[in-house]
Amino acid sequence: MILSPSLLAADLADSAAELSALEGAGIQWLHLDIMDGVFAPNITFGPPFLRALRSRSSLFFDVHLMIGEPARYLEDFCKAGADMLVVHIEADIHVRRTLAEIRALGMKCGVAVNPGTDIGFLRWLAHDLDMLLLMSVNPGFSGQSFLPEVYDKLRFARALLEEAGAGDVPVQVDGGVCPENAGALANAGADILVSGSAFFGHRPYGARLSAFMRAAEVSPPRRAGEVARSWRGCGQM
Ligand code: DX5
Ligand code: ZN
């Protein structure tokens, strides 16, 4: 399992210190929530902030774009240091083209799905994406309650990916994730867990990471999880 802490819940005024604390704790991924106030009811940060973080960090930048028409900004986020761009299926009418463009820029690409959106599209898109993100809250804010219907969706996603011959595609779950539900999520098929409020504020980070890892251990480890662990993106220094 990979834990990708969501920076939104960190002490943003002290971001550089947060980055070193994460790296010191053995964290390898950082989840960056980009919101434009239109697709999601909140406004966060964009490429300039990402670039500033990149100058201080070699973490894998897992960038979750909760913005309308994300294809307009792929190059900007790539240049700012993103390693992976995840676009919402609801926000892009030409998502296959967008995924190909992300890959052509040298980044990993993912598709995110809101809690109320069907995932039947995986039958037609499974080979075009590097990762699937299932939202377990409605996009917008850290600290919301986890929606348990995502367990069924996870099992369904894994079945669809297997059927399509894309069983190696890792699945990420984002929203309300904590050590208490990490085990059930891993068993239902999650390979990467995003955590904001249940991670930041629980120091030391090394101990918190271990709590998540212990809870989410699956044996034997899933191949898809191993695939994600091997990624290095274009933003790496
Ligand atoms: C929600 C974001 C999440 C969120 C996670 O729109 O995509 O990444 O920050 O925060 P928690 O873990 O607190 O739900
Ligand atoms: Zn997110």
mmCIF file of C-alpha atoms and ligand atoms in Angstrom:
data_model
loop_
_atom_site.group_PDB
_atom_site.id
_atom_site.type_symbol
_atom_site.label_atom_id
_atom_site.label_comp_id
_atom_site.label_asym_id
_atom_site.label_seq_id
_atom_site.Cartn_x
_atom_site.Cartn_y
_atom_site.Cartn_z
ATOM 1 C CA MET A 1 0.000 0.000 0.000
ATOM 2 C CA ILE A 2 1.052 3.563 -0.706
ATOM 3 C CA LEU A 3 -0.059 6.434 1.503
ATOM 4 C CA SER A 4 -0.391 9.760 -0.304
ATOM 5 C CA PRO A 5 -0.960 12.515 2.279
ATOM 6 C CA SER A 6 -3.149 15.345 1.001
ATOM 7 C CA LEU A 7 -1.333 18.637 1.502
ATOM 8 C CA LEU A 8 -4.640 20.487 1.821
ATOM 9 C CA ALA A 9 -4.795 19.424 5.469
ATOM 10 C CA ALA A 10 -1.177 20.378 6.237
ATOM 11 C CA ASP A 11 0.083 23.625 7.709
ATOM 12 C CA LEU A 12 0.247 25.409 4.352
ATOM 13 C CA ALA A 13 1.961 28.454 5.825
ATOM 14 C CA ASP A 14 4.841 26.179 6.729
ATOM 15 C CA SER A 15 4.776 23.970 3.641
ATOM 16 C CA ALA A 16 8.550 23.597 3.313
ATOM 17 C CA ALA A 17 8.800 22.264 6.863
ATOM 18 C CA GLU A 18 5.878 19.907 6.206
ATOM 19 C CA LEU A 19 7.664 18.553 3.127
ATOM 20 C CA SER A 20 10.840 17.804 5.059
ATOM 21 C CA ALA A 21 8.871 16.210 7.895
ATOM 22 C CA LEU A 22 7.105 13.958 5.359
ATOM 23 C CA GLU A 23 10.336 12.953 3.671
ATOM 24 C CA GLY A 24 12.009 12.369 7.024
ATOM 25 C CA ALA A 25 9.148 10.033 7.961
ATOM 26 C CA GLY A 26 9.647 7.909 4.841
ATOM 27 C CA ILE A 27 6.643 9.192 2.888
ATOM 28 C CA GLN A 28 7.105 8.930 -0.884
ATOM 29 C CA TRP A 29 3.992 10.478 -2.378
ATOM 30 C CA LEU A 30 2.240 13.813 -1.933
ATOM 31 C CA HIS A 31 -1.364 14.358 -3.011
ATOM 32 C CA LEU A 32 -2.064 17.879 -4.277
ATOM 33 C CA ASP A 33 -5.693 18.964 -4.541
ATOM 34 C CA ILE A 34 -6.189 21.581 -7.246
ATOM 35 C CA MET A 35 -9.643 23.222 -7.202
ATOM 36 C CA ASP A 36 -10.924 26.058 -9.369
ATOM 37 C CA GLY A 37 -14.095 27.089 -7.525
ATOM 38 C CA VAL A 38 -16.192 25.836 -10.456
ATOM 39 C CA PHE A 39 -15.774 22.083 -10.665
ATOM 40 C CA ALA A 40 -15.381 21.926 -6.874
ATOM 41 C CA PRO A 41 -16.777 24.445 -4.375
ATOM 42 C CA ASN A 42 -13.376 25.584 -3.135
ATOM 43 C CA ILE A 43 -10.280 27.298 -4.525
ATOM 44 C CA THR A 44 -6.867 25.961 -3.570
ATOM 45 C CA PHE A 45 -3.619 26.510 -5.455
ATOM 46 C CA GLY A 46 -2.137 26.160 -8.936
ATOM 47 C CA PRO A 47 1.115 25.678 -10.873
ATOM 48 C CA PRO A 48 3.141 28.488 -9.195
ATOM 49 C CA PHE A 49 2.633 26.968 -5.752
ATOM 50 C CA LEU A 50 3.409 23.506 -7.109
ATOM 51 C CA ARG A 51 6.638 24.821 -8.640
ATOM 52 C CA ALA A 52 7.630 26.302 -5.282
ATOM 53 C CA LEU A 53 7.025 22.962 -3.557
ATOM 54 C CA ARG A 54 8.955 21.128 -6.251
ATOM 55 C CA SER A 55 12.024 23.246 -5.567
ATOM 56 C CA ARG A 56 12.010 21.854 -2.006
ATOM 57 C CA SER A 57 10.998 18.253 -2.543
ATOM 58 C CA SER A 58 11.583 15.068 -4.478
ATOM 59 C CA LEU A 59 8.318 13.425 -3.378
ATOM 60 C CA PHE A 60 6.152 11.898 -6.118
ATOM 61 C CA PHE A 61 3.626 14.654 -6.860
ATOM 62 C CA ASP A 62 0.227 13.047 -7.320
ATOM 63 C CA VAL A 63 -1.849 15.951 -8.650
ATOM 64 C CA HIS A 64 -5.630 15.703 -8.381
ATOM 65 C CA LEU A 65 -7.186 18.207 -10.777
ATOM 66 C CA MET A 66 -10.663 19.196 -9.617
ATOM 67 C CA ILE A 67 -10.975 21.795 -12.367
ATOM 68 C CA GLY A 68 -13.141 22.190 -15.454
ATOM 69 C CA GLU A 69 -11.587 21.392 -18.835
ATOM 70 C CA PRO A 70 -8.306 20.192 -17.316
ATOM 71 C CA ALA A 71 -6.724 19.705 -20.765
ATOM 72 C CA ARG A 72 -6.008 23.458 -20.834
ATOM 73 C CA TYR A 73 -3.453 23.151 -18.027
ATOM 74 C CA LEU A 74 -1.531 19.910 -18.588
ATOM 75 C CA GLU A 75 1.677 21.519 -19.736
ATOM 76 C CA ASP A 76 1.628 24.132 -16.964
ATOM 77 C CA PHE A 77 1.353 21.451 -14.295
ATOM 78 C CA CYS A 78 4.013 19.345 -15.986
ATOM 79 C CA LYS A 79 6.458 22.246 -16.064
ATOM 80 C CA ALA A 80 5.647 23.006 -12.439
ATOM 81 C CA GLY A 81 6.802 19.505 -11.468
ATOM 82 C CA ALA A 82 3.782 17.183 -11.434
ATOM 83 C CA ASP A 83 4.609 13.487 -11.700
ATOM 84 C CA MET A 84 1.041 12.364 -12.256
ATOM 85 C CA LEU A 85 -2.063 14.253 -13.364
ATOM 86 C CA VAL A 86 -5.469 12.904 -12.443
ATOM 87 C CA VAL A 87 -8.452 14.380 -14.271
ATOM 88 C CA HIS A 88 -12.114 13.953 -13.408
ATOM 89 C CA ILE A 89 -14.193 11.944 -15.861
ATOM 90 C CA GLU A 90 -17.012 14.448 -15.202
ATOM 91 C CA ALA A 91 -14.846 17.436 -16.172
ATOM 92 C CA ASP A 92 -13.549 16.381 -19.566
ATOM 93 C CA ILE A 93 -15.579 15.320 -22.586
ATOM 94 C CA HIS A 94 -12.464 14.068 -24.419
ATOM 95 C CA VAL A 95 -10.824 12.267 -21.565
ATOM 96 C CA ARG A 96 -9.029 9.669 -23.701
ATOM 97 C CA ARG A 97 -7.275 12.404 -25.652
ATOM 98 C CA THR A 98 -6.341 14.185 -22.420
ATOM 99 C CA LEU A 99 -4.873 10.991 -20.951
ATOM 100 C CA ALA A 100 -2.765 10.476 -24.077
ATOM 101 C CA GLU A 101 -1.516 14.060 -23.830
ATOM 102 C CA ILE A 102 -0.528 13.590 -20.195
ATOM 103 C CA ARG A 103 1.451 10.478 -21.101
ATOM 104 C CA ALA A 104 3.069 12.245 -24.048
ATOM 105 C CA LEU A 105 4.310 14.904 -21.621
ATOM 106 C CA GLY A 106 6.056 12.140 -19.662
ATOM 107 C CA MET A 107 3.702 11.986 -16.675
ATOM 108 C CA LYS A 108 1.524 9.216 -15.304
ATOM 109 C CA CYS A 109 -2.179 9.767 -15.918
ATOM 110 C CA GLY A 110 -5.244 8.946 -13.895
ATOM 111 C CA VAL A 111 -9.002 9.322 -13.973
ATOM 112 C CA ALA A 112 -10.957 10.389 -10.892
ATOM 113 C CA VAL A 113 -14.600 9.576 -10.290
ATOM 114 C CA ASN A 114 -17.064 11.373 -8.035
ATOM 115 C CA PRO A 115 -19.095 9.274 -5.564
ATOM 116 C CA GLY A 116 -22.222 9.486 -7.722
ATOM 117 C CA THR A 117 -20.577 8.613 -11.051
ATOM 118 C CA ASP A 118 -20.726 5.173 -12.645
ATOM 119 C CA ILE A 119 -17.465 3.434 -13.591
ATOM 120 C CA GLY A 120 -18.699 1.436 -16.584
ATOM 121 C CA PHE A 121 -16.345 3.608 -18.686
ATOM 122 C CA LEU A 122 -13.493 1.401 -17.430
ATOM 123 C CA ARG A 123 -14.515 -1.190 -20.038
ATOM 124 C CA TRP A 124 -13.461 1.284 -22.728
ATOM 125 C CA LEU A 125 -10.694 3.197 -21.019
ATOM 126 C CA ALA A 126 -8.847 0.658 -18.855
ATOM 127 C CA HIS A 127 -5.731 0.623 -21.047
ATOM 128 C CA ASP A 128 -5.517 4.385 -21.373
ATOM 129 C CA LEU A 129 -4.996 5.159 -17.709
ATOM 130 C CA ASP A 130 -2.210 4.472 -15.221
ATOM 131 C CA MET A 131 -4.415 4.857 -12.129
ATOM 132 C CA LEU A 132 -8.067 5.083 -11.144
ATOM 133 C CA LEU A 133 -9.097 7.413 -8.306
ATOM 134 C CA LEU A 134 -12.366 6.669 -6.537
ATOM 135 C CA MET A 135 -13.654 9.586 -4.490
ATOM 136 C CA SER A 136 -15.111 8.593 -1.144
ATOM 137 C CA VAL A 137 -16.374 12.133 -0.419
ATOM 138 C CA ASN A 138 -17.754 14.826 -2.703
ATOM 139 C CA PRO A 139 -14.843 16.963 -3.927
ATOM 140 C CA GLY A 140 -14.204 20.215 -2.115
ATOM 141 C CA PHE A 141 -12.896 19.898 1.396
ATOM 142 C CA SER A 142 -10.749 17.948 3.780
ATOM 143 C CA GLY A 143 -12.355 16.471 6.869
ATOM 144 C CA GLN A 144 -15.609 15.129 5.371
ATOM 145 C CA SER A 145 -17.101 11.766 6.318
ATOM 146 C CA PHE A 146 -16.149 8.694 4.349
ATOM 147 C CA LEU A 147 -18.924 7.297 2.116
ATOM 148 C CA PRO A 148 -19.005 3.510 2.675
ATOM 149 C CA GLU A 149 -20.609 2.756 -0.715
ATOM 150 C CA VAL A 150 -17.086 3.071 -2.142
ATOM 151 C CA TYR A 151 -16.337 -0.479 -0.918
ATOM 152 C CA ASP A 152 -18.727 -1.952 -3.501
ATOM 153 C CA LYS A 153 -17.431 0.422 -6.133
ATOM 154 C CA LEU A 154 -13.860 -0.669 -5.401
ATOM 155 C CA ARG A 155 -14.708 -4.344 -5.819
ATOM 156 C CA PHE A 156 -16.575 -3.524 -9.030
ATOM 157 C CA ALA A 157 -13.627 -1.441 -10.307
ATOM 158 C CA ARG A 158 -11.171 -4.267 -9.652
ATOM 159 C CA ALA A 159 -13.474 -6.718 -11.461
ATOM 160 C CA LEU A 160 -13.853 -4.413 -14.477
ATOM 161 C CA LEU A 161 -10.094 -3.834 -14.669
ATOM 162 C CA GLU A 162 -9.395 -7.575 -14.460
ATOM 163 C CA GLU A 163 -12.001 -8.298 -17.140
ATOM 164 C CA ALA A 164 -10.421 -5.715 -19.404
ATOM 165 C CA GLY A 165 -6.982 -7.316 -18.923
ATOM 166 C CA ALA A 166 -5.781 -4.288 -16.935
ATOM 167 C CA GLY A 167 -5.519 -5.835 -13.478
ATOM 168 C CA ASP A 168 -2.195 -4.030 -12.949
ATOM 169 C CA VAL A 169 -3.868 -0.623 -12.819
ATOM 170 C CA PRO A 170 -3.682 0.663 -9.238
ATOM 171 C CA VAL A 171 -6.759 2.120 -7.580
ATOM 172 C CA GLN A 172 -6.569 5.105 -5.262
ATOM 173 C CA VAL A 173 -9.226 6.075 -2.717
ATOM 174 C CA ASP A 174 -9.568 9.696 -1.577
ATOM 175 C CA GLY A 175 -11.741 11.211 1.133
ATOM 176 C CA GLY A 176 -12.310 10.364 4.777
ATOM 177 C CA VAL A 177 -9.621 7.675 4.778
ATOM 178 C CA CYS A 178 -8.114 6.827 8.183
ATOM 179 C CA PRO A 179 -6.347 3.856 9.845
ATOM 180 C CA GLU A 180 -9.784 2.558 10.935
ATOM 181 C CA ASN A 181 -11.026 2.007 7.364
ATOM 182 C CA ALA A 182 -7.652 1.442 5.651
ATOM 183 C CA GLY A 183 -7.760 -2.339 6.144
ATOM 184 C CA ALA A 184 -11.226 -2.750 4.673
ATOM 185 C CA LEU A 185 -10.250 -0.497 1.750
ATOM 186 C CA ALA A 186 -7.102 -2.496 1.039
ATOM 187 C CA ASN A 187 -9.088 -5.738 1.164
ATOM 188 C CA ALA A 188 -11.694 -4.345 -1.202
ATOM 189 C CA GLY A 189 -8.968 -3.473 -3.724
ATOM 190 C CA ALA A 190 -7.341 -0.129 -2.902
ATOM 191 C CA ASP A 191 -3.606 0.202 -3.605
ATOM 192 C CA ILE A 192 -3.082 3.882 -2.780
ATOM 193 C CA LEU A 193 -4.793 5.707 0.060
ATOM 194 C CA VAL A 194 -5.044 9.496 0.245
ATOM 195 C CA SER A 195 -5.337 10.993 3.682
ATOM 196 C CA GLY A 196 -5.643 14.620 4.717
ATOM 197 C CA SER A 197 -7.174 15.288 8.123
ATOM 198 C CA ALA A 198 -6.486 11.795 9.507
ATOM 199 C CA PHE A 199 -2.795 12.181 8.699
ATOM 200 C CA PHE A 200 -1.713 15.783 9.257
ATOM 201 C CA GLY A 201 -2.004 16.828 12.854
ATOM 202 C CA HIS A 202 -1.045 13.311 13.982
ATOM 203 C CA ARG A 203 2.634 13.597 14.739
ATOM 204 C CA PRO A 204 5.112 12.048 14.561
ATOM 205 C CA TYR A 205 4.397 11.336 10.891
ATOM 206 C CA GLY A 206 6.539 8.176 10.904
ATOM 207 C CA ALA A 207 4.292 6.589 13.537
ATOM 208 C CA ARG A 208 1.167 7.713 11.703
ATOM 209 C CA LEU A 209 2.466 6.245 8.429
ATOM 210 C CA SER A 210 3.127 2.937 10.224
ATOM 211 C CA ALA A 211 -0.423 2.934 11.618
ATOM 212 C CA PHE A 212 -1.821 3.253 8.081
ATOM 213 C CA MET A 213 0.612 0.657 6.679
ATOM 214 C CA ARG A 214 -0.123 -1.906 9.397
ATOM 215 C CA ALA A 215 -3.861 -1.446 8.931
ATOM 216 C CA ALA A 216 -3.685 -1.753 5.144
ATOM 217 C CA GLU A 217 -1.365 -4.724 4.835
ATOM 218 C CA VAL A 218 -2.637 -7.303 2.334
ATOM 219 C CA SER A 219 -0.927 -10.569 1.819
ATOM 220 C CA PRO A 220 0.333 -11.286 -0.748
ATOM 221 C CA PRO A 221 0.819 -7.651 -1.877
ATOM 222 C CA ARG A 222 -1.243 -6.811 -4.965
ATOM 223 C CA ARG A 223 0.673 -6.480 -8.247
ATOM 224 C CA ALA A 224 -1.001 -3.155 -8.980
ATOM 225 C CA GLY A 225 0.421 -1.695 -5.759
ATOM 226 C CA GLU A 226 3.908 -2.832 -6.728
ATOM 227 C CA VAL A 227 3.472 -1.150 -10.126
ATOM 228 C CA ALA A 228 2.697 2.218 -8.517
ATOM 229 C CA ARG A 229 5.689 1.919 -6.204
ATOM 230 C CA SER A 230 8.023 1.778 -9.188
ATOM 231 C CA TRP A 231 6.867 5.078 -10.707
ATOM 232 C CA ARG A 232 9.153 8.027 -11.199
ATOM 233 C CA GLY A 233 7.741 11.006 -13.015
ATOM 234 C CA CYS A 234 8.821 14.015 -15.027
ATOM 235 C CA GLY A 235 8.864 16.281 -12.001
ATOM 236 C CA GLN A 236 11.571 14.365 -10.161
ATOM 237 C CA MET A 237 14.692 16.369 -9.523
HETATM 238 C C1 DX5 B 1 -11.372 16.367 -1.399
HETATM 239 C C2 DX5 B 1 -9.921 16.110 -1.710
HETATM 240 C C3 DX5 B 1 -9.252 15.168 -0.757
HETATM 241 C C4 DX5 B 1 -9.204 15.652 0.657
HETATM 242 C C5 DX5 B 1 -8.804 14.530 1.581
HETATM 243 O O1 DX5 B 1 -11.929 17.162 -2.378
HETATM 244 O O2 DX5 B 1 -9.791 15.559 -3.004
HETATM 245 O O3 DX5 B 1 -7.956 14.827 -1.219
HETATM 246 O O4 DX5 B 1 -8.324 16.738 0.822
HETATM 247 O O5 DX5 B 1 -8.931 14.966 2.899
HETATM 248 P P1 DX5 B 1 -9.530 14.032 4.042
HETATM 249 O O6 DX5 B 1 -8.635 12.841 4.124
HETATM 250 O O7 DX5 B 1 -9.484 14.906 5.254
HETATM 251 O O8 DX5 B 1 -10.926 13.659 3.633
HETATM 252 ZN ZN ZN B 2 -7.817 14.683 -3.642
#
